[in-house]
Every structure is written in structure tokens, then in C-alpha cells.
């Protein structure tokens, strides 16, 4: 597993979103990117996190932030998830696990006594130059926007 840290260049990628648009990290140079990785569409924690970001999206945009969600679910799953909860930001498809592996968030997990490989919920805060400013491991799904703003805006 790759171990990225603040100060590293964010690995570039190109992926398809829920609507079939091609999106690259490089498209967002000059903006602050909240790149969040989540395990699965339509699960309680992932839904809480996505809805928290949705509800605060206008405020984030006003501050110059862009939100991009990434999971290994397919486009159809992302589309249903996005429509069901009226999400107002792209959900990127990473079925081949290229992005999760590039960011080092794919690995062994344990749930209810079962060990399996999956996406570790992690958020990368990427600055206007494409450099990782901060990494939030195990974000608070219900208060994620507040957590992002506190971490990013209290940096010295």
C-alpha cells in the first residue's frame, strides 16, 4: 500500500463520473479539491458522508472548494446513489481500483469478524497546485464538511 503524506504531489487520474463525464484531477488546478474515498454506495456511513457534503456544497463552492467522491462501485450504482440522494458533485468510478491503489486507500479490512480487501474511508485535501495539504483518516461521516473546514482553515 502506498503511503502518501502531506506535501506529496496528488497522483493524477482520469475517471468517469456517474453521468459518464470524463474527469481528471488536473481539471481542477487552481481550486482546492476535497477528494474523498468511500467504501460503498447506499450504505449508512457513506450516505451520511455524501449527504453532509451535499448539504454544505454551496458553502464549499463559495470558498473555492471542489468535492469529488471515489469508490470502486460501477457507474450504474453511482448514478442510482447520486439520484436517490440528489448529490450535487461527481462520484468517480474506480472499478479497476487504479485510483484507490494510487492513493493507498485500498487494503485489508475487517467487518463483523470477516477480513476482506476494500476501500478505507479517507479524505485528501489537495491544494490549488495539486499538492496534498492534509489527509483525514477515518472521517466523521455525519460532520465531514465541518471536519474538512476545521482541518483546512486552521492550518498555519
mmCIF file with all atom_site columns, C-alpha atoms in Angstrom:
data_model
loop_
_atom_site.group_PDB
_atom_site.id
_atom_site.type_symbol
_atom_site.label_atom_id
_atom_site.label_alt_id
_atom_site.label_comp_id
_atom_site.label_asym_id
_atom_site.label_entity_id
_atom_site.label_seq_id
_atom_site.pdbx_PDB_ins_code
_atom_site.Cartn_x
_atom_site.Cartn_y
_atom_site.Cartn_z
_atom_site.occupancy
_atom_site.B_iso_or_equiv
_atom_site.pdbx_formal_charge
_atom_site.auth_seq_id
_atom_site.auth_comp_id
_atom_site.auth_asym_id
_atom_site.auth_atom_id
_atom_site.pdbx_PDB_model_num
ATOM 1   C CA . UNK A 1 1   ? 0.000   0.000   0.000   1.00 0.00 ? 1   UNK A CA 1
ATOM 2   C CA . UNK A 1 2   ? 1.286   3.432   -0.962  1.00 0.00 ? 2   UNK A CA 1
ATOM 3   C CA . UNK A 1 3   ? 1.803   5.877   1.879   1.00 0.00 ? 3   UNK A CA 1
ATOM 4   C CA . UNK A 1 4   ? 1.093   9.390   0.710   1.00 0.00 ? 4   UNK A CA 1
ATOM 5   C CA . UNK A 1 5   ? 1.655   12.243  3.124   1.00 0.00 ? 5   UNK A CA 1
ATOM 6   C CA . UNK A 1 6   ? 1.022   15.976  3.237   1.00 0.00 ? 6   UNK A CA 1
ATOM 7   C CA . UNK A 1 7   ? 3.425   17.745  0.894   1.00 0.00 ? 7   UNK A CA 1
ATOM 8   C CA . UNK A 1 8   ? 3.327   14.963  -1.712  1.00 0.00 ? 8   UNK A CA 1
ATOM 9   C CA . UNK A 1 9   ? 2.002   15.626  -5.194  1.00 0.00 ? 9   UNK A CA 1
ATOM 10  C CA . UNK A 1 10  ? -1.504  14.183  -5.518  1.00 0.00 ? 10  UNK A CA 1
ATOM 11  C CA . UNK A 1 11  ? -1.487  11.327  -8.053  1.00 0.00 ? 11  UNK A CA 1
ATOM 12  C CA . UNK A 1 12  ? -3.298  12.436  -11.206 1.00 0.00 ? 12  UNK A CA 1
ATOM 13  C CA . UNK A 1 13  ? -6.110  10.338  -12.599 1.00 0.00 ? 13  UNK A CA 1
ATOM 14  C CA . UNK A 1 14  ? -8.867  10.341  -15.180 1.00 0.00 ? 14  UNK A CA 1
ATOM 15  C CA . UNK A 1 15  ? -12.137 8.598   -14.408 1.00 0.00 ? 15  UNK A CA 1
ATOM 16  C CA . UNK A 1 16  ? -15.783 8.546   -15.445 1.00 0.00 ? 16  UNK A CA 1
ATOM 17  C CA . UNK A 1 17  ? -18.416 10.022  -13.141 1.00 0.00 ? 17  UNK A CA 1
ATOM 18  C CA . UNK A 1 18  ? -21.999 8.870   -12.553 1.00 0.00 ? 18  UNK A CA 1
ATOM 19  C CA . UNK A 1 19  ? -23.165 10.730  -15.682 1.00 0.00 ? 19  UNK A CA 1
ATOM 20  C CA . UNK A 1 20  ? -20.462 9.380   -17.996 1.00 0.00 ? 20  UNK A CA 1
ATOM 21  C CA . UNK A 1 21  ? -18.308 12.542  -17.938 1.00 0.00 ? 21  UNK A CA 1
ATOM 22  C CA . UNK A 1 22  ? -14.528 12.107  -18.018 1.00 0.00 ? 22  UNK A CA 1
ATOM 23  C CA . UNK A 1 23  ? -12.923 13.888  -15.089 1.00 0.00 ? 23  UNK A CA 1
ATOM 24  C CA . UNK A 1 24  ? -9.230  14.357  -14.342 1.00 0.00 ? 24  UNK A CA 1
ATOM 25  C CA . UNK A 1 25  ? -7.685  15.751  -11.193 1.00 0.00 ? 25  UNK A CA 1
ATOM 26  C CA . UNK A 1 26  ? -5.743  18.131  -13.435 1.00 0.00 ? 26  UNK A CA 1
ATOM 27  C CA . UNK A 1 27  ? -9.053  19.713  -14.498 1.00 0.00 ? 27  UNK A CA 1
ATOM 28  C CA . UNK A 1 28  ? -9.197  21.297  -11.037 1.00 0.00 ? 28  UNK A CA 1
ATOM 29  C CA . UNK A 1 29  ? -5.801  23.008  -10.903 1.00 0.00 ? 29  UNK A CA 1
ATOM 30  C CA . UNK A 1 30  ? -6.280  26.382  -9.269  1.00 0.00 ? 30  UNK A CA 1
ATOM 31  C CA . UNK A 1 31  ? -9.006  25.049  -6.955  1.00 0.00 ? 31  UNK A CA 1
ATOM 32  C CA . UNK A 1 32  ? -8.914  23.286  -3.617  1.00 0.00 ? 32  UNK A CA 1
ATOM 33  C CA . UNK A 1 33  ? -10.103 19.701  -4.036  1.00 0.00 ? 33  UNK A CA 1
ATOM 34  C CA . UNK A 1 34  ? -11.796 17.614  -1.366  1.00 0.00 ? 34  UNK A CA 1
ATOM 35  C CA . UNK A 1 35  ? -11.089 14.123  -2.732  1.00 0.00 ? 35  UNK A CA 1
ATOM 36  C CA . UNK A 1 36  ? -12.937 11.642  -0.598  1.00 0.00 ? 36  UNK A CA 1
ATOM 37  C CA . UNK A 1 37  ? -12.775 7.878   -0.859  1.00 0.00 ? 37  UNK A CA 1
ATOM 38  C CA . UNK A 1 38  ? -15.691 5.865   0.472   1.00 0.00 ? 38  UNK A CA 1
ATOM 39  C CA . UNK A 1 39  ? -16.351 2.116   0.601   1.00 0.00 ? 39  UNK A CA 1
ATOM 40  C CA . UNK A 1 40  ? -19.786 1.621   -0.983  1.00 0.00 ? 40  UNK A CA 1
ATOM 41  C CA . UNK A 1 41  ? -22.788 3.441   -2.449  1.00 0.00 ? 41  UNK A CA 1
ATOM 42  C CA . UNK A 1 42  ? -26.047 3.321   -0.461  1.00 0.00 ? 42  UNK A CA 1
ATOM 43  C CA . UNK A 1 43  ? -24.563 2.184   2.862   1.00 0.00 ? 43  UNK A CA 1
ATOM 44  C CA . UNK A 1 44  ? -25.340 4.109   6.069   1.00 0.00 ? 44  UNK A CA 1
ATOM 45  C CA . UNK A 1 45  ? -21.930 5.725   6.674   1.00 0.00 ? 45  UNK A CA 1
ATOM 46  C CA . UNK A 1 46  ? -21.315 6.525   3.025   1.00 0.00 ? 46  UNK A CA 1
ATOM 47  C CA . UNK A 1 47  ? -24.799 8.004   2.661   1.00 0.00 ? 47  UNK A CA 1
ATOM 48  C CA . UNK A 1 48  ? -24.331 10.180  5.775   1.00 0.00 ? 48  UNK A CA 1
ATOM 49  C CA . UNK A 1 49  ? -20.989 11.425  4.448   1.00 0.00 ? 49  UNK A CA 1
ATOM 50  C CA . UNK A 1 50  ? -22.291 12.164  0.935   1.00 0.00 ? 50  UNK A CA 1
ATOM 51  C CA . UNK A 1 51  ? -25.393 13.932  2.279   1.00 0.00 ? 51  UNK A CA 1
ATOM 52  C CA . UNK A 1 52  ? -23.310 16.048  4.667   1.00 0.00 ? 52  UNK A CA 1
ATOM 53  C CA . UNK A 1 53  ? -21.131 17.182  1.745   1.00 0.00 ? 53  UNK A CA 1
ATOM 54  C CA . UNK A 1 54  ? -24.254 17.721  -0.419  1.00 0.00 ? 54  UNK A CA 1
ATOM 55  C CA . UNK A 1 55  ? -25.932 19.872  2.238   1.00 0.00 ? 55  UNK A CA 1
ATOM 56  C CA . UNK A 1 56  ? -22.837 22.066  2.576   1.00 0.00 ? 56  UNK A CA 1
ATOM 57  C CA . UNK A 1 57  ? -21.832 22.068  -1.101  1.00 0.00 ? 57  UNK A CA 1
ATOM 58  C CA . UNK A 1 58  ? -22.868 25.669  -1.839  1.00 0.00 ? 58  UNK A CA 1
ATOM 59  C CA . UNK A 1 59  ? -20.786 26.959  1.088   1.00 0.00 ? 59  UNK A CA 1
ATOM 60  C CA . UNK A 1 60  ? -17.806 24.868  -0.048  1.00 0.00 ? 60  UNK A CA 1
ATOM 61  C CA . UNK A 1 61  ? -18.089 26.201  -3.615  1.00 0.00 ? 61  UNK A CA 1
ATOM 62  C CA . UNK A 1 62  ? -18.192 29.785  -2.299  1.00 0.00 ? 62  UNK A CA 1
ATOM 63  C CA . UNK A 1 63  ? -14.880 29.090  -0.551  1.00 0.00 ? 63  UNK A CA 1
ATOM 64  C CA . UNK A 1 64  ? -13.406 27.739  -3.809  1.00 0.00 ? 64  UNK A CA 1
ATOM 65  C CA . UNK A 1 65  ? -13.546 24.053  -2.861  1.00 0.00 ? 65  UNK A CA 1
ATOM 66  C CA . UNK A 1 66  ? -14.481 21.225  -5.222  1.00 0.00 ? 66  UNK A CA 1
ATOM 67  C CA . UNK A 1 67  ? -15.840 17.892  -3.961  1.00 0.00 ? 67  UNK A CA 1
ATOM 68  C CA . UNK A 1 68  ? -15.013 14.614  -5.729  1.00 0.00 ? 68  UNK A CA 1
ATOM 69  C CA . UNK A 1 69  ? -16.141 11.254  -4.357  1.00 0.00 ? 69  UNK A CA 1
ATOM 70  C CA . UNK A 1 70  ? -14.452 7.981   -5.359  1.00 0.00 ? 70  UNK A CA 1
ATOM 71  C CA . UNK A 1 71  ? -15.469 4.366   -4.824  1.00 0.00 ? 71  UNK A CA 1
ATOM 72  C CA . UNK A 1 72  ? -14.987 1.093   -6.648  1.00 0.00 ? 72  UNK A CA 1
ATOM 73  C CA . UNK A 1 73  ? -18.706 0.818   -7.438  1.00 0.00 ? 73  UNK A CA 1
ATOM 74  C CA . UNK A 1 74  ? -19.765 0.953   -11.097 1.00 0.00 ? 74  UNK A CA 1
ATOM 75  C CA . UNK A 1 75  ? -21.355 3.875   -12.956 1.00 0.00 ? 75  UNK A CA 1
ATOM 76  C CA . UNK A 1 76  ? -24.882 2.467   -12.645 1.00 0.00 ? 76  UNK A CA 1
ATOM 77  C CA . UNK A 1 77  ? -24.526 2.186   -8.853  1.00 0.00 ? 77  UNK A CA 1
ATOM 78  C CA . UNK A 1 78  ? -23.113 5.740   -8.616  1.00 0.00 ? 78  UNK A CA 1
ATOM 79  C CA . UNK A 1 79  ? -25.969 7.069   -10.765 1.00 0.00 ? 79  UNK A CA 1
ATOM 80  C CA . UNK A 1 80  ? -28.634 5.465   -8.542  1.00 0.00 ? 80  UNK A CA 1
ATOM 81  C CA . UNK A 1 81  ? -26.879 6.679   -5.366  1.00 0.00 ? 81  UNK A CA 1
ATOM 82  C CA . UNK A 1 82  ? -26.483 10.200  -6.756  1.00 0.00 ? 82  UNK A CA 1
ATOM 83  C CA . UNK A 1 83  ? -30.106 10.425  -7.917  1.00 0.00 ? 83  UNK A CA 1
ATOM 84  C CA . UNK A 1 84  ? -31.573 8.879   -4.761  1.00 0.00 ? 84  UNK A CA 1
ATOM 85  C CA . UNK A 1 85  ? -29.857 11.471  -2.547  1.00 0.00 ? 85  UNK A CA 1
ATOM 86  C CA . UNK A 1 86  ? -29.706 14.400  -5.034  1.00 0.00 ? 86  UNK A CA 1
ATOM 87  C CA . UNK A 1 87  ? -25.918 14.580  -4.817  1.00 0.00 ? 87  UNK A CA 1
ATOM 88  C CA . UNK A 1 88  ? -24.517 17.719  -6.396  1.00 0.00 ? 88  UNK A CA 1
ATOM 89  C CA . UNK A 1 89  ? -20.924 16.662  -7.060  1.00 0.00 ? 89  UNK A CA 1
ATOM 90  C CA . UNK A 1 90  ? -19.214 13.971  -9.156  1.00 0.00 ? 90  UNK A CA 1
ATOM 91  C CA . UNK A 1 91  ? -18.850 10.381  -7.954  1.00 0.00 ? 91  UNK A CA 1
ATOM 92  C CA . UNK A 1 92  ? -15.945 8.790   -9.784  1.00 0.00 ? 92  UNK A CA 1
ATOM 93  C CA . UNK A 1 93  ? -15.961 5.174   -10.913 1.00 0.00 ? 93  UNK A CA 1
ATOM 94  C CA . UNK A 1 94  ? -12.843 3.206   -9.927  1.00 0.00 ? 94  UNK A CA 1
ATOM 95  C CA . UNK A 1 95  ? -13.864 -0.377  -10.702 1.00 0.00 ? 95  UNK A CA 1
ATOM 96  C CA . UNK A 1 96  ? -10.287 -1.257  -11.690 1.00 0.00 ? 96  UNK A CA 1
ATOM 97  C CA . UNK A 1 97  ? -9.009  0.111   -8.345  1.00 0.00 ? 97  UNK A CA 1
ATOM 98  C CA . UNK A 1 98  ? -6.379  2.289   -10.033 1.00 0.00 ? 98  UNK A CA 1
ATOM 99  C CA . UNK A 1 99  ? -7.226  5.440   -8.049  1.00 0.00 ? 99  UNK A CA 1
ATOM 100 C CA . UNK A 1 100 ? -7.729  3.766   -4.657  1.00 0.00 ? 100 UNK A CA 1
ATOM 101 C CA . UNK A 1 101 ? -4.386  1.983   -5.086  1.00 0.00 ? 101 UNK A CA 1
ATOM 102 C CA . UNK A 1 102 ? -2.587  5.156   -6.281  1.00 0.00 ? 102 UNK A CA 1
ATOM 103 C CA . UNK A 1 103 ? -3.770  6.910   -3.115  1.00 0.00 ? 103 UNK A CA 1
ATOM 104 C CA . UNK A 1 104 ? -3.009  3.936   -0.859  1.00 0.00 ? 104 UNK A CA 1
ATOM 105 C CA . UNK A 1 105 ? -6.557  3.557   0.457   1.00 0.00 ? 105 UNK A CA 1
ATOM 106 C CA . UNK A 1 106 ? -7.197  0.002   -0.805  1.00 0.00 ? 106 UNK A CA 1
ATOM 107 C CA . UNK A 1 107 ? -6.322  -2.757  1.619   1.00 0.00 ? 107 UNK A CA 1
ATOM 108 C CA . UNK A 1 108 ? -7.291  -5.288  4.220   1.00 0.00 ? 108 UNK A CA 1
ATOM 109 C CA . UNK A 1 109 ? -10.359 -4.521  6.352   1.00 0.00 ? 109 UNK A CA 1
ATOM 110 C CA . UNK A 1 110 ? -12.270 -6.437  8.986   1.00 0.00 ? 110 UNK A CA 1
ATOM 111 C CA . UNK A 1 111 ? -16.036 -6.268  9.459   1.00 0.00 ? 111 UNK A CA 1
ATOM 112 C CA . UNK A 1 112 ? -18.003 -8.498  11.802  1.00 0.00 ? 112 UNK A CA 1
ATOM 113 C CA . UNK A 1 113 ? -15.091 -10.908 12.105  1.00 0.00 ? 113 UNK A CA 1
ATOM 114 C CA . UNK A 1 114 ? -14.572 -11.201 8.349   1.00 0.00 ? 114 UNK A CA 1
ATOM 115 C CA . UNK A 1 115 ? -11.396 -9.941  6.685   1.00 0.00 ? 115 UNK A CA 1
ATOM 116 C CA . UNK A 1 116 ? -11.548 -8.710  3.095   1.00 0.00 ? 116 UNK A CA 1
ATOM 117 C CA . UNK A 1 117 ? -9.986  -6.131  0.778   1.00 0.00 ? 117 UNK A CA 1
ATOM 118 C CA . UNK A 1 118 ? -11.773 -2.837  0.383   1.00 0.00 ? 118 UNK A CA 1
ATOM 119 C CA . UNK A 1 119 ? -11.567 0.943   0.384   1.00 0.00 ? 119 UNK A CA 1
ATOM 120 C CA . UNK A 1 120 ? -10.526 2.651   3.608   1.00 0.00 ? 120 UNK A CA 1
ATOM 121 C CA . UNK A 1 121 ? -12.643 5.779   4.136   1.00 0.00 ? 121 UNK A CA 1
ATOM 122 C CA . UNK A 1 122 ? -10.111 8.592   3.700   1.00 0.00 ? 122 UNK A CA 1
ATOM 123 C CA . UNK A 1 123 ? -10.218 12.210  2.517   1.00 0.00 ? 123 UNK A CA 1
ATOM 124 C CA . UNK A 1 124 ? -7.364  14.027  0.806   1.00 0.00 ? 124 UNK A CA 1
ATOM 125 C CA . UNK A 1 125 ? -7.317  17.829  0.845   1.00 0.00 ? 125 UNK A CA 1
ATOM 126 C CA . UNK A 1 126 ? -5.461  18.880  -2.294  1.00 0.00 ? 126 UNK A CA 1
ATOM 127 C CA . UNK A 1 127 ? -4.381  22.486  -2.806  1.00 0.00 ? 127 UNK A CA 1
ATOM 128 C CA . UNK A 1 128 ? -4.527  24.652  -5.929  1.00 0.00 ? 128 UNK A CA 1
ATOM 129 C CA . UNK A 1 129 ? -1.099  23.389  -7.075  1.00 0.00 ? 129 UNK A CA 1
ATOM 130 C CA . UNK A 1 130 ? -2.055  19.704  -6.860  1.00 0.00 ? 130 UNK A CA 1
ATOM 131 C CA . UNK A 1 131 ? -0.203  19.093  -3.591  1.00 0.00 ? 131 UNK A CA 1
ATOM 132 C CA . UNK A 1 132 ? -1.770  17.161  -0.704  1.00 0.00 ? 132 UNK A CA 1
ATOM 133 C CA . UNK A 1 133 ? -2.221  19.608  2.185   1.00 0.00 ? 133 UNK A CA 1
ATOM 134 C CA . UNK A 1 134 ? -3.875  17.242  4.635   1.00 0.00 ? 134 UNK A CA 1
ATOM 135 C CA . UNK A 1 135 ? -5.176  13.683  4.903   1.00 0.00 ? 135 UNK A CA 1
ATOM 136 C CA . UNK A 1 136 ? -8.166  12.829  7.088   1.00 0.00 ? 136 UNK A CA 1
ATOM 137 C CA . UNK A 1 137 ? -8.124  9.164   8.053   1.00 0.00 ? 137 UNK A CA 1
ATOM 138 C CA . UNK A 1 138 ? -11.471 7.778   9.222   1.00 0.00 ? 138 UNK A CA 1
ATOM 139 C CA . UNK A 1 139 ? -13.520 10.940  8.662   1.00 0.00 ? 139 UNK A CA 1
ATOM 140 C CA . UNK A 1 140 ? -16.590 11.667  10.764  1.00 0.00 ? 140 UNK A CA 1
ATOM 141 C CA . UNK A 1 141 ? -19.320 10.835  8.239   1.00 0.00 ? 141 UNK A CA 1
ATOM 142 C CA . UNK A 1 142 ? -22.034 12.988  9.816   1.00 0.00 ? 142 UNK A CA 1
ATOM 143 C CA . UNK A 1 143 ? -19.803 16.049  10.309  1.00 0.00 ? 143 UNK A CA 1
ATOM 144 C CA . UNK A 1 144 ? -17.418 15.695  7.372   1.00 0.00 ? 144 UNK A CA 1
ATOM 145 C CA . UNK A 1 145 ? -17.737 19.215  5.943   1.00 0.00 ? 145 UNK A CA 1
ATOM 146 C CA . UNK A 1 146 ? -17.140 20.759  9.373   1.00 0.00 ? 146 UNK A CA 1
ATOM 147 C CA . UNK A 1 147 ? -14.153 18.465  9.843   1.00 0.00 ? 147 UNK A CA 1
ATOM 148 C CA . UNK A 1 148 ? -12.700 19.435  6.430   1.00 0.00 ? 148 UNK A CA 1
ATOM 149 C CA . UNK A 1 149 ? -13.131 23.159  7.113   1.00 0.00 ? 149 UNK A CA 1
ATOM 150 C CA . UNK A 1 150 ? -11.644 22.884  10.585  1.00 0.00 ? 150 UNK A CA 1
ATOM 151 C CA . UNK A 1 151 ? -8.607  20.969  9.349   1.00 0.00 ? 151 UNK A CA 1
ATOM 152 C CA . UNK A 1 152 ? -8.029  23.066  6.253   1.00 0.00 ? 152 UNK A CA 1
ATOM 153 C CA . UNK A 1 153 ? -8.846  26.514  7.558   1.00 0.00 ? 153 UNK A CA 1
ATOM 154 C CA . UNK A 1 154 ? -6.927  26.136  10.813  1.00 0.00 ? 154 UNK A CA 1
ATOM 155 C CA . UNK A 1 155 ? -3.665  25.329  9.052   1.00 0.00 ? 155 UNK A CA 1
ATOM 156 C CA . UNK A 1 156 ? -0.836  27.702  9.777   1.00 0.00 ? 156 UNK A CA 1
#
